[in-house]
CSV table of C-alpha atoms in Angstrom, one decimal:
chain,number,residue,atom,x,y,z
A,10,UNK,CA,-9.6,11.6,-4.8
A,11,UNK,CA,-11.4,9.7,-7.6
A,12,UNK,CA,-8.4,7.7,-7.8
A,13,UNK,CA,-8.3,6.3,-4.2
A,14,UNK,CA,-12.2,6.3,-4.0
A,15,UNK,CA,-12.3,3.7,-7.1
A,16,UNK,CA,-9.3,1.8,-5.4
A,17,UNK,CA,-11.3,1.6,-2.0
A,18,UNK,CA,-14.5,0.5,-3.6
A,19,UNK,CA,-12.6,-2.4,-5.4
A,20,UNK,CA,-10.7,-3.4,-2.3
A,21,UNK,CA,-14.3,-3.0,-0.3
A,22,UNK,CA,-15.8,-5.4,-2.9
A,23,UNK,CA,-13.2,-8.0,-2.0
A,24,UNK,CA,-13.6,-7.9,1.7
A,25,UNK,CA,-10.1,-8.9,1.9
A,26,UNK,CA,-8.8,-10.6,5.2
A,27,UNK,CA,-5.0,-10.0,4.5
A,28,UNK,CA,-4.0,-6.6,3.5
A,29,UNK,CA,-0.4,-5.2,3.2
A,30,UNK,CA,0.7,-1.5,2.8
A,31,UNK,CA,4.1,-0.5,2.2
A,32,UNK,CA,4.4,3.0,2.7
A,33,UNK,CA,1.9,4.6,5.1
A,34,UNK,CA,3.1,8.3,5.8
A,35,UNK,CA,0.1,9.8,7.7
A,36,UNK,CA,-2.0,6.8,7.7
A,37,UNK,CA,-4.8,8.0,5.3
A,38,UNK,CA,-5.0,4.9,3.1
A,39,UNK,CA,-4.3,2.7,5.8
A,40,UNK,CA,-7.5,4.0,7.5
A,41,UNK,CA,-9.2,3.2,4.3
A,42,UNK,CA,-8.2,-0.3,4.5
A,43,UNK,CA,-9.3,-0.8,7.9
A,44,UNK,CA,-12.7,0.4,6.6
A,45,UNK,CA,-12.7,-2.0,3.4
A,46,UNK,CA,-11.4,-5.2,4.9
A,47,UNK,CA,-13.1,-7.9,6.5
A,48,UNK,CA,-14.1,-7.5,10.3
A,49,UNK,CA,-11.5,-10.1,11.3
A,50,UNK,CA,-8.8,-8.7,8.9
A,51,UNK,CA,-5.2,-8.7,9.4
A,52,UNK,CA,-3.5,-5.4,8.0
A,53,UNK,CA,0.0,-4.8,8.2
A,54,UNK,CA,1.8,-1.3,7.6
A,55,UNK,CA,5.5,-1.5,6.6
A,56,UNK,CA,7.0,2.0,6.7
A,57,UNK,CA,10.2,3.9,7.8
A,58,UNK,CA,9.3,6.4,10.5
A,59,UNK,CA,9.1,9.8,9.0
A,60,UNK,CA,11.9,11.1,11.2
A,61,UNK,CA,14.5,9.7,13.4
A,62,UNK,CA,13.3,6.7,15.7
A,63,UNK,CA,13.8,8.8,18.6
A,64,UNK,CA,11.2,11.2,17.3
A,65,UNK,CA,9.0,12.0,20.5
A,66,UNK,CA,5.8,11.5,18.6
A,67,UNK,CA,6.5,8.2,17.3
A,68,UNK,CA,4.8,6.0,19.8
A,69,UNK,CA,1.8,8.3,19.6
A,70,UNK,CA,1.7,7.8,15.8
A,71,UNK,CA,2.0,4.2,15.9
A,72,UNK,CA,-0.9,4.0,18.7
A,73,UNK,CA,-3.0,6.0,16.5
A,74,UNK,CA,-2.5,3.8,13.4
A,75,UNK,CA,-3.3,0.6,15.6
A,76,UNK,CA,-6.6,2.3,16.8
A,77,UNK,CA,-7.7,2.3,13.2
A,78,UNK,CA,-8.5,-1.2,13.7
A,79,UNK,CA,-12.4,-2.2,14.0
A,80,UNK,CA,-14.1,-5.2,15.6
A,81,UNK,CA,-11.5,-8.2,15.5
A,82,UNK,CA,-9.1,-6.6,13.1
A,83,UNK,CA,-5.6,-6.3,14.1
A,84,UNK,CA,-3.1,-3.7,12.6
A,85,UNK,CA,0.6,-4.5,12.9
A,86,UNK,CA,3.1,-1.7,12.3
A,87,UNK,CA,6.6,-2.6,10.9
A,88,UNK,CA,8.4,0.7,11.3
A,89,UNK,CA,11.6,-0.4,9.2
A,90,UNK,CA,12.4,-0.4,5.3
A,91,UNK,CA,10.5,-2.7,3.3
A,92,UNK,CA,13.7,-4.0,1.6
A,93,UNK,CA,15.1,-5.4,5.0
A,94,UNK,CA,14.9,-9.1,4.9
A,95,UNK,CA,13.3,-8.7,8.5
A,96,UNK,CA,10.6,-6.7,7.4
A,97,UNK,CA,9.6,-9.4,4.9
A,98,UNK,CA,9.9,-12.1,7.5
A,99,UNK,CA,7.9,-9.9,9.9
A,100,UNK,CA,4.9,-9.6,7.1
A,101,UNK,CA,5.1,-13.1,6.7
A,102,UNK,CA,4.5,-13.9,10.5
A,103,UNK,CA,1.8,-11.4,10.6
A,104,UNK,CA,0.1,-13.1,8.0
A,105,UNK,CA,0.0,-16.3,9.8
A,106,UNK,CA,1.1,-18.4,6.6
A,107,UNK,CA,-1.9,-17.0,5.0
A,108,UNK,CA,-1.6,-15.2,1.4
A,109,UNK,CA,-2.1,-11.4,1.1
A,110,UNK,CA,-5.4,-10.4,-0.6
A,111,UNK,CA,-4.4,-6.7,-1.1
A,112,UNK,CA,-0.9,-5.4,-1.5
A,113,UNK,CA,-0.5,-1.4,-1.6
A,114,UNK,CA,2.8,-0.1,-2.7
A,115,UNK,CA,3.5,3.4,-2.0
A,116,UNK,CA,7.0,3.7,-0.3
A,117,UNK,CA,10.3,3.8,-2.2
A,118,UNK,CA,9.4,5.3,-5.4
A,119,UNK,CA,13.0,4.6,-7.1
A,120,UNK,CA,12.8,2.0,-10.0
A,121,UNK,CA,14.9,-0.4,-8.0
A,122,UNK,CA,13.1,0.1,-4.7
A,123,UNK,CA,9.3,-0.4,-6.3
A,124,UNK,CA,10.8,-3.3,-8.4
A,125,UNK,CA,12.2,-5.0,-5.2
A,126,UNK,CA,8.8,-4.4,-3.4
A,127,UNK,CA,6.9,-6.0,-6.1
A,128,UNK,CA,9.5,-8.8,-6.4
A,129,UNK,CA,9.7,-9.6,-2.6
A,130,UNK,CA,5.9,-9.1,-1.7
A,131,UNK,CA,4.2,-9.9,-4.9
A,132,UNK,CA,4.8,-13.7,-4.6
A,133,UNK,CA,2.8,-13.6,-1.1
A,134,UNK,CA,-0.2,-12.2,-2.9
A,135,UNK,CA,-2.9,-14.9,-3.6
A,136,UNK,CA,-4.3,-15.8,-6.9
A,137,UNK,CA,-7.0,-13.5,-7.8
A,138,UNK,CA,-5.5,-11.0,-5.1
A,139,UNK,CA,-4.2,-7.3,-6.3
A,140,UNK,CA,-1.2,-5.2,-6.1
A,141,UNK,CA,-2.0,-1.6,-6.4
A,142,UNK,CA,0.7,0.9,-6.9
A,143,UNK,CA,0.5,4.5,-6.3
A,144,UNK,CA,2.1,7.2,-8.7
A,145,UNK,CA,2.0,5.3,-11.9
A,146,UNK,CA,1.3,8.5,-14.1
A,147,UNK,CA,4.4,10.6,-14.9
A,148,UNK,CA,4.9,13.8,-13.3
A,149,UNK,CA,6.8,16.7,-14.9
A,150,UNK,CA,9.0,17.1,-11.8
A,151,UNK,CA,9.5,13.5,-11.1
A,152,UNK,CA,7.3,13.6,-7.8
A,153,UNK,CA,6.1,10.2,-8.4
A,154,UNK,CA,9.8,8.9,-8.9
A,155,UNK,CA,10.0,6.0,-11.3
A,156,UNK,CA,6.9,4.0,-10.5
A,157,UNK,CA,5.7,5.3,-14.0
A,158,UNK,CA,8.8,3.6,-15.6
A,159,UNK,CA,7.7,-0.1,-13.9
A,160,UNK,CA,4.1,0.2,-14.6
A,161,UNK,CA,4.4,-0.5,-18.4
A,162,UNK,CA,6.4,-3.5,-17.6
A,163,UNK,CA,3.7,-5.0,-15.2
A,164,UNK,CA,0.9,-4.0,-17.5
A,165,UNK,CA,2.6,-6.0,-20.3
A,166,UNK,CA,2.7,-9.2,-18.3
A,167,UNK,CA,-0.5,-9.0,-16.1
A,168,UNK,CA,-4.2,-8.1,-16.3
A,169,UNK,CA,-4.3,-4.4,-15.0
A,170,UNK,CA,-6.5,-1.6,-14.4
A,171,UNK,CA,-5.3,2.3,-14.4
A,172,UNK,CA,-7.2,4.8,-11.9
A,173,UNK,CA,-6.3,8.0,-13.6
A,174,UNK,CA,-8.6,10.8,-13.1
A,175,UNK,CA,-7.4,12.8,-16.1
A,176,UNK,CA,-5.1,11.6,-18.6
A,177,UNK,CA,-3.7,15.1,-18.6
A,178,UNK,CA,-3.2,15.6,-15.1
A,179,UNK,CA,0.3,15.8,-13.7
A,180,UNK,CA,1.2,12.6,-11.9
A,181,UNK,CA,-0.5,10.5,-9.3
A,182,UNK,CA,-2.7,7.5,-10.7
A,183,UNK,CA,-3.1,4.2,-9.2
A,184,UNK,CA,-2.2,1.0,-11.0
A,185,UNK,CA,-3.9,-2.4,-10.0
A,186,UNK,CA,-2.6,-5.7,-11.0
A,187,UNK,CA,-4.5,-8.9,-10.6
A,188,UNK,CA,-2.3,-12.0,-9.5
């Protein structure tokens, strides 16, 4: 909990107007971004539906996620792979030509997948904005996927901060990259 709290405080201090989340799952972090972002923020979620697209609950889940928006915020749900060029185009459209302030990546945890998300969406982040990656700390059973393999590459070339509650913990951790 301390890791996401620290990231929430950082994002809140920025009062971002443009937030993109890749990998929403049950919507916990998406809800946090609506609370940390500016009153008129555009918040975009890119995620595959957790089940088949014909899941009877899909429409209700998407509607609930959209209700997270407060005041004049807009929450856009893109229920597709972040690797689909149409998803990238939809994010650009939702941003209205403005750069992203905060990009949170917690989707495809394969090395190729997370690297592609950084390569595709990272250039959309403004100078001084951040990319945050979940699961940078290795897990003994590989539950964080390959994100811990990519993290040192990013840390070697960017200003970064690691949000890891305890270095002895098994997995998790959030890495923040300043652009």
